[in-house]
Coordinates of C-alpha atoms and ligand atoms in Angstrom, one line a residue:
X1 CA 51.1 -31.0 3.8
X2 CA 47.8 -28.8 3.7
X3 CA 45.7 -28.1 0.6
X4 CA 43.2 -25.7 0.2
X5 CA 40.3 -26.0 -2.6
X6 CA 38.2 -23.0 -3.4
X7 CA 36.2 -23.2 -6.8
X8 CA 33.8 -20.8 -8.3
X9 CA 30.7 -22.5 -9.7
X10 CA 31.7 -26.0 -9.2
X11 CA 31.3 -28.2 -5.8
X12 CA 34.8 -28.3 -4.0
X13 CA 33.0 -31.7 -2.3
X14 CA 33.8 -34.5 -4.9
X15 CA 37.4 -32.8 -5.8
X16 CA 38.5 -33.1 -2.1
X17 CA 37.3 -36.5 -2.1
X18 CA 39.7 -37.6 -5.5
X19 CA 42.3 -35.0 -4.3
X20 CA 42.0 -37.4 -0.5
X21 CA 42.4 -40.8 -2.8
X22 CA 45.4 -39.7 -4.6
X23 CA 47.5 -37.8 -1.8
X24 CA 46.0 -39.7 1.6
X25 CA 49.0 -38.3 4.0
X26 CA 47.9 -34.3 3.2
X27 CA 45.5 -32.4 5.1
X28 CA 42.7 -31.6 2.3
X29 CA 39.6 -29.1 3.4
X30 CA 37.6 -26.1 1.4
X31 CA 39.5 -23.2 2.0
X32 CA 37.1 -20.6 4.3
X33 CA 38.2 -17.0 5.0
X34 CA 40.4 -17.6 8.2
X35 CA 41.8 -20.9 7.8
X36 CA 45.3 -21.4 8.3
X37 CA 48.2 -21.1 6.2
X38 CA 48.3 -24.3 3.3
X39 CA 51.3 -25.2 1.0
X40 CA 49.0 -25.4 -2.1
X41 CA 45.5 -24.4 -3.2
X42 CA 43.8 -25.9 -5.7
X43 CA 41.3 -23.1 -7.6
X44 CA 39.3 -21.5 -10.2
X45 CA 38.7 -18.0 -10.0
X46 CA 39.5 -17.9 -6.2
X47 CA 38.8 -14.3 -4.2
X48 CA 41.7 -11.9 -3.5
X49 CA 41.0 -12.7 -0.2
X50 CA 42.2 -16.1 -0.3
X51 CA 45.6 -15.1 -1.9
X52 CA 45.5 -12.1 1.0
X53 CA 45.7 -14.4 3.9
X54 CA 47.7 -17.2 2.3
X55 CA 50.8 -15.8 1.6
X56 CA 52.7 -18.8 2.0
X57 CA 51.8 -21.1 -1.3
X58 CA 54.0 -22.9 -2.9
X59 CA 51.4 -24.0 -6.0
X60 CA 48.5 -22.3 -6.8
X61 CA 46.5 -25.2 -9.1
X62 CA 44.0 -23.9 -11.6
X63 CA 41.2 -26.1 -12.6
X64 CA 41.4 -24.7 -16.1
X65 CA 44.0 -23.9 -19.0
X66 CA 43.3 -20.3 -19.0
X67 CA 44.8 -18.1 -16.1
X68 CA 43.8 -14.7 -17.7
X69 CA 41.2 -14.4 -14.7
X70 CA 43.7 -15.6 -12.2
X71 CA 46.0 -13.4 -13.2
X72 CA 43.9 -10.1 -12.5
X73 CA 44.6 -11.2 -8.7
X74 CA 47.7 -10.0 -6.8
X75 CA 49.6 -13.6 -6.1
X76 CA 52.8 -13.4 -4.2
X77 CA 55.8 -13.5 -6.3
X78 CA 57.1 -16.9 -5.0
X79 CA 53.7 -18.8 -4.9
X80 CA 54.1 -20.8 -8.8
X81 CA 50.9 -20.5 -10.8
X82 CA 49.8 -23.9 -12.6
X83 CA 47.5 -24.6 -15.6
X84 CA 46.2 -27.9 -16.1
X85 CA 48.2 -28.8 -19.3
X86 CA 45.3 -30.9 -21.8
X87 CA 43.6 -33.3 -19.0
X88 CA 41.1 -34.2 -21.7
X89 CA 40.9 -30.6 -23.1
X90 CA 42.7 -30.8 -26.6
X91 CA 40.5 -34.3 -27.5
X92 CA 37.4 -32.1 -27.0
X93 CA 38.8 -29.2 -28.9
X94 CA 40.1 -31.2 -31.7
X95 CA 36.0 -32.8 -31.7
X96 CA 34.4 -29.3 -31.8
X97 CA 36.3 -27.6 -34.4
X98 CA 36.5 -30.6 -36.5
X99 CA 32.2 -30.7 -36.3
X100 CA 32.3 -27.0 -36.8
X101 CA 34.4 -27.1 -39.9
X102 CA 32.6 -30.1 -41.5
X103 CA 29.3 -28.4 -40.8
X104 CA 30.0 -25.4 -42.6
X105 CA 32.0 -27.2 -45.3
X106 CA 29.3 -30.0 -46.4
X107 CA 27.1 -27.3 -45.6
X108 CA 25.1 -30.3 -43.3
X109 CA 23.6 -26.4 -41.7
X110 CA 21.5 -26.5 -45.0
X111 CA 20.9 -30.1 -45.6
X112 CA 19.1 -29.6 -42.2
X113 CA 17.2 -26.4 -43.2
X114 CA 16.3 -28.2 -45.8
X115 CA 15.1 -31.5 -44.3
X116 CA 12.6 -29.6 -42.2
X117 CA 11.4 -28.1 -45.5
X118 CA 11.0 -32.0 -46.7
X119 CA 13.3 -30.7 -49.5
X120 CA 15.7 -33.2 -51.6
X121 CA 18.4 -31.2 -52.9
X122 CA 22.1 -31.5 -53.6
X123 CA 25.0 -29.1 -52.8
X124 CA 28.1 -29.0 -55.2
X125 CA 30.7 -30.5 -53.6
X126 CA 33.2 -27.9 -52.7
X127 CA 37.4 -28.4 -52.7
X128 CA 39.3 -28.5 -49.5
X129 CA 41.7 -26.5 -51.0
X130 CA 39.4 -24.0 -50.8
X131 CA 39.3 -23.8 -47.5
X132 CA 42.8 -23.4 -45.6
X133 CA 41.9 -23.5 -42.0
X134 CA 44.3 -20.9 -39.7
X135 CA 44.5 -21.8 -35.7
X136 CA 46.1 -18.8 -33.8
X137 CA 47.8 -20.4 -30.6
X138 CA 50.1 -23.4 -31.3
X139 CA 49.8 -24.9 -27.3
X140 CA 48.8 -27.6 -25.6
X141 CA 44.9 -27.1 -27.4
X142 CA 46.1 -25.4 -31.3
X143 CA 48.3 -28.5 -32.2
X144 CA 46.1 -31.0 -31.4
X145 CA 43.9 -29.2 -33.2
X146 CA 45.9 -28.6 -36.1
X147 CA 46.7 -32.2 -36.1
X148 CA 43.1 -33.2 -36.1
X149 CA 42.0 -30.9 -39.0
X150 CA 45.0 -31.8 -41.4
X151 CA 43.8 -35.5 -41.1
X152 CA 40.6 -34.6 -43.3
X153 CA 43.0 -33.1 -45.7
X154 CA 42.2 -29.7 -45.2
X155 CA 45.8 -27.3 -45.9
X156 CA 46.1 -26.3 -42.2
X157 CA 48.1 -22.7 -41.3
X158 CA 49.3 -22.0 -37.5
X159 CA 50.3 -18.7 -36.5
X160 CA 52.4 -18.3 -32.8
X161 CA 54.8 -16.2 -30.6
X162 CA 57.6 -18.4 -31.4
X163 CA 58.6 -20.5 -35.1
X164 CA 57.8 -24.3 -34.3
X165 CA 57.7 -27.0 -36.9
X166 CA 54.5 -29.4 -37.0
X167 CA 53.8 -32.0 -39.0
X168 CA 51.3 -31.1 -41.5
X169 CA 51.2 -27.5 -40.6
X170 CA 52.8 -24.4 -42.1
X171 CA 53.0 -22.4 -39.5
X172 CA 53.6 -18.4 -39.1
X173 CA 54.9 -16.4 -36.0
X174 CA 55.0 -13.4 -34.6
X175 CA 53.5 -9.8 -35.2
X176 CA 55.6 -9.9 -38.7
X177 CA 53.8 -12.9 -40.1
X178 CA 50.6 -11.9 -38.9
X179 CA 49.1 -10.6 -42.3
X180 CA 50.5 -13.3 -44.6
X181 CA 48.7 -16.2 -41.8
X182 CA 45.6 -14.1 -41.9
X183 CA 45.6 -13.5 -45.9
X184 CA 46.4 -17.3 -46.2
X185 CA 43.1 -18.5 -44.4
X186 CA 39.8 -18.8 -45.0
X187 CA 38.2 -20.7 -41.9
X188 CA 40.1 -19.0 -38.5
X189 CA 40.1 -20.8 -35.5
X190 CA 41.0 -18.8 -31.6
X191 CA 42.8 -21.1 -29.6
X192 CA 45.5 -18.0 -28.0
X193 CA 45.5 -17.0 -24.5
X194 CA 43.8 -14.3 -23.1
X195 CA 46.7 -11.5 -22.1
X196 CA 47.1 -7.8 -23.0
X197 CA 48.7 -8.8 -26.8
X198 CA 46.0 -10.7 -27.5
X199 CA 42.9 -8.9 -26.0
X200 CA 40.5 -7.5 -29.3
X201 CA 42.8 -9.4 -31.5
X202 CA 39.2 -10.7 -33.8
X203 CA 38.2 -7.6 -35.5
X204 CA 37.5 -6.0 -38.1
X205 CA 40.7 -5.0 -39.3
X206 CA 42.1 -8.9 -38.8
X207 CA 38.5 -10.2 -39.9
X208 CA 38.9 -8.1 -42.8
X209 CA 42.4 -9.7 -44.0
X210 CA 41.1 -13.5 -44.6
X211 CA 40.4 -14.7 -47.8
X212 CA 37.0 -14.4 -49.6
X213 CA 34.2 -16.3 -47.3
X214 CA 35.8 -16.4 -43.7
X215 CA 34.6 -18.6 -40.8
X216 CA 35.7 -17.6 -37.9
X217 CA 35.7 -20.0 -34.6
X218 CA 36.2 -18.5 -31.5
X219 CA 36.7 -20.8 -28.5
X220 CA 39.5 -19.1 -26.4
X221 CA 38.4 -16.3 -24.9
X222 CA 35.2 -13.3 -25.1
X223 CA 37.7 -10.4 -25.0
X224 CA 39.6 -11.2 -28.1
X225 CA 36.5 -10.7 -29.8
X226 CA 35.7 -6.8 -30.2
X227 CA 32.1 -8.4 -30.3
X228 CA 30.4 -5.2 -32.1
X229 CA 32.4 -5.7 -35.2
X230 CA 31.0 -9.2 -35.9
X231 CA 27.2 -9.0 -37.1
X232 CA 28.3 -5.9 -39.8
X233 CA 30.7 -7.7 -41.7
X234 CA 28.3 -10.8 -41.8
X235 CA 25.6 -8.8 -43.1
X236 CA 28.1 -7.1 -45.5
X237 CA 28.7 -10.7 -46.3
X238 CA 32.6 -10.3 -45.8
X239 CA 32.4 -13.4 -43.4
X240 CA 30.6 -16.4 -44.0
X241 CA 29.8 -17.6 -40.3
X242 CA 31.0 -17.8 -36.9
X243 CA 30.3 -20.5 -34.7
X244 CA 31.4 -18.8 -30.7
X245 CA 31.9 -20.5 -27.8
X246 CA 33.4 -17.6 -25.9
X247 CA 31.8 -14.0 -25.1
X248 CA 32.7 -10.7 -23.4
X249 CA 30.1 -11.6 -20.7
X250 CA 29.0 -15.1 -19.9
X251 CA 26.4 -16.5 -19.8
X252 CA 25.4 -14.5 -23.0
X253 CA 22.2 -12.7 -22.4
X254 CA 19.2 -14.0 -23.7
X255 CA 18.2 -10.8 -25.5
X256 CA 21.9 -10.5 -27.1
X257 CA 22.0 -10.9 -31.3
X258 CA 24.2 -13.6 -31.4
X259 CA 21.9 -15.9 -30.2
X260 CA 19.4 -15.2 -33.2
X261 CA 21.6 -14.2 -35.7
X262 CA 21.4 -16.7 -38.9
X263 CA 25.0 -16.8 -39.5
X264 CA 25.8 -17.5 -36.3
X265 CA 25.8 -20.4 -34.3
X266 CA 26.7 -20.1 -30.3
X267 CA 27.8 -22.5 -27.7
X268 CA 27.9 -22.0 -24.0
X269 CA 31.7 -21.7 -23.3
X270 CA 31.6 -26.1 -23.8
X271 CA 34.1 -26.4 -26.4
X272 CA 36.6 -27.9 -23.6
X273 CA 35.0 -28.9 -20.4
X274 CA 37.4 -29.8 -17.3
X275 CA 37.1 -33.4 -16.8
X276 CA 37.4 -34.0 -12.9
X277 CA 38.6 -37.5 -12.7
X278 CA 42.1 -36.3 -15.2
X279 CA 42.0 -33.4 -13.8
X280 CA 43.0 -34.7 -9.9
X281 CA 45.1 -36.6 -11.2
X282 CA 46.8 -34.8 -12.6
X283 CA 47.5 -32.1 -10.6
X284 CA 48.0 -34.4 -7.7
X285 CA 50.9 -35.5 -9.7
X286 CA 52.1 -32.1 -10.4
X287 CA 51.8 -31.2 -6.0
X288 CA 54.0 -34.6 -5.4
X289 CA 56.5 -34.2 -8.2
X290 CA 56.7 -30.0 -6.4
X291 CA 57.2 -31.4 -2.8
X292 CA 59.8 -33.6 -4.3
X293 CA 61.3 -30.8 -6.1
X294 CA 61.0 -32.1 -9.1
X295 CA 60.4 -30.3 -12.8
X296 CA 56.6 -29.4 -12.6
X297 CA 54.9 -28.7 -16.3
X298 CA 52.3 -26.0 -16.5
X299 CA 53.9 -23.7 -14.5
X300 CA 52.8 -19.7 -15.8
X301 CA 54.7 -16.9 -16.5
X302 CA 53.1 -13.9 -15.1
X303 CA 55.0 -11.8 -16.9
X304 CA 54.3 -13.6 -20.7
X305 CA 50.5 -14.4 -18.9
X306 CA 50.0 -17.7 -20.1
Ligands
LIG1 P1 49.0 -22.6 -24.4 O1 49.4 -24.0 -24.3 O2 49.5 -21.6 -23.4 O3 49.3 -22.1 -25.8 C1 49.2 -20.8 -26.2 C2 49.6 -20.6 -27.6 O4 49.3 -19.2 -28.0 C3 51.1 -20.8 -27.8 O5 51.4 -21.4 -29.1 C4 51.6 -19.4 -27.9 O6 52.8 -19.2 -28.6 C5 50.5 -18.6 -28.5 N1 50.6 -17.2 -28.2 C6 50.5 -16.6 -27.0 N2 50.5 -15.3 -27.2 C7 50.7 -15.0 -28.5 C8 50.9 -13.8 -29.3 N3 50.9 -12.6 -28.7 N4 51.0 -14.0 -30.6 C9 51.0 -15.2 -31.2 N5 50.9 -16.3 -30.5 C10 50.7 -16.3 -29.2 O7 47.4 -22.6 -24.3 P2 46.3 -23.7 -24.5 O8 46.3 -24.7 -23.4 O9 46.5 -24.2 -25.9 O10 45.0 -22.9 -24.4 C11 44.7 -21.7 -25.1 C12 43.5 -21.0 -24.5 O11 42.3 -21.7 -24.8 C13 43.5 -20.9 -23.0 O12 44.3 -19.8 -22.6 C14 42.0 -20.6 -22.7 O13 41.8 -19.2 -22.7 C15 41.3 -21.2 -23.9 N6 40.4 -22.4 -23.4 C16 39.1 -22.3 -23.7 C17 38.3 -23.4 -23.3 C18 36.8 -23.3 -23.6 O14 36.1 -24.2 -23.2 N7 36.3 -22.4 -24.4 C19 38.8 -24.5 -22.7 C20 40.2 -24.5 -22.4 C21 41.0 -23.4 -22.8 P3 54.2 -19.9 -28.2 O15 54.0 -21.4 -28.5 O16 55.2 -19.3 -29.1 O17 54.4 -19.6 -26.7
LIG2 C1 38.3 -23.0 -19.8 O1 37.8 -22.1 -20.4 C2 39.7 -23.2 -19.5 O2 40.4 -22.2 -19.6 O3 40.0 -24.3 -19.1

């Protein structure tokens, strides 16, 4: 069995090395335009050309849990597209927008102004039930999430394609429930994929339905943001904050207003990282449990795209 490993902005060295220790029989090398034909390829955002002269993969391995990128590419109809399902993801997830929440909801943002001022002063304690927290996207990520956030006794919302129960979590789905989820939260939290349904899906229409003193978190994607629509309806004060991990073009420019806006606080696309070690092993399970013809989890539909 050959694999080929071609990844944008990473090192393919040291993930041919864990991909060697977990599958020793297969023939593991960076793929280079004109190599020959492999059975799998493990990638993140890999050229057309790749795809072009390897029409005969069985798995195409993304090192990543959104394929929104991989799916602009032409891949042959037989070759099965595969997400890495959590590997470490949802853990980090649950960590960031639990610190974002708490931030903005002990207000620890102005306890820190005000320390540098050398001020001593007290906020009012405010009510959780104030502050029903809405995750769009119900996956692998959103209920983990969900989970985490209804632990601190926060009322947590979830809005997806299809019903689902979870624990803890009134949840909402499809186009039809759409307003009543959005009118029913206050702090709203992006966890969808990226595909044509969801592209511009934050704006100021949807902003505009949550409840008095929005928060919006944004760690899926940049393009479900129609970014212009942010900075007026926090200066009209019709959202609170937004705390954005995710941007129509990364790395953010450094003369872009998000970075020095008050009300906003910006991350570098690090809410999740891919962790390498899970990562291998995981998807070396995934190519074994494939060559044995086995169920493989993961797997993308093109069509849905995600
Ligand atoms: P996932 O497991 O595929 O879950 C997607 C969820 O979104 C599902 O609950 C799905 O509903 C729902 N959904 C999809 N289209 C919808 C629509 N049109 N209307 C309503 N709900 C819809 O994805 P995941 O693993 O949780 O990841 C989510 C996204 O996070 C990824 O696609 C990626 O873009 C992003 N991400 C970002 C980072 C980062 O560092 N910033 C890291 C990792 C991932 P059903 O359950 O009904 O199918
Ligand atoms: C990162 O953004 C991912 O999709 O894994």
């Amino acid at each position: 069995m050959k694999i080929i490993v071609s990844l944008t902005d990473n090192r393919p060295e040291p993930w041919i090395e864990g991909l060697k220790a977990e599958l020793p029989d297969a023939q593991i090398e960076p793929w280079q335009p004109g190599a020959a034909q492999a059975d799998h390829a493990v990638v993140w955002v890999p050229p057309q050309q790749l795809l072009d002269e390897q029409p005969g993969l069985r798995g195409l391995f993304n090192i990543g849990a959104g394929v929104d990128a991989l799916l602009k590419l032409k891949v042959p109809a037989h070759t099965r597209i595969v997400r890495l399902d959590d590997a470490g993801m949802s853990v980090q997830m649950a960590e960031y927008v639990c610190h974002t929440l708490i931030r903005h909801f002990r207000e620890f943002d102005v306890y820190e102004a005000d320390a540098r001022e050398g001020r001593w002063s007290y906020r009012k304690p405010k009510l959780r039930r104030d502050f029903p927290v809405g995750i769009m996207g119900l996956g692998v990520l959103g209920e983990r999430v969900a989970k985490a956030v209804a632990q601190f006794g926060f009322p947590v919302l979830g809005w997806s394609r299809s019903p689902k129960a979870i624990d803890g979590v009134k949840v909402f789905s499809g186009e039809a429930q759409f307003d009543e989820f959005l009118s029913s939260t206050r702090v709203l939290v992006n966890l969808l994929p990226l595909t044509e349904a969801t592209r511009g899906i934050l704006n100021r229409h949807t902003l505009g339905k949550l409840k008095p003193g929005g928060y919006l978190i944004s760690i899926a994607r940049g393009a479900h943001m129609v970014e212009d629509d942010l900075i007026p309806m926090l200066d009209a004060g019709q959202l609170a904050g937004a705390t954005l991990d995710v941007f129509q073009v990364e790395p953010l420019p450094a003369e872009h207003p998000f970075w020095r806006h008050p009300k906003i606080v910006v991350t570098p696309h690090a809410s999740a990282r891919t962790l390498r070690e899970e990562s291998i092993s995981q998807i070396a399970g995934k190519i074994r449990a494939m060559e044995q013809g086995l169920p493989v989890s993961g797997v993308v539909d093109p069509i849905r795209g995600y």
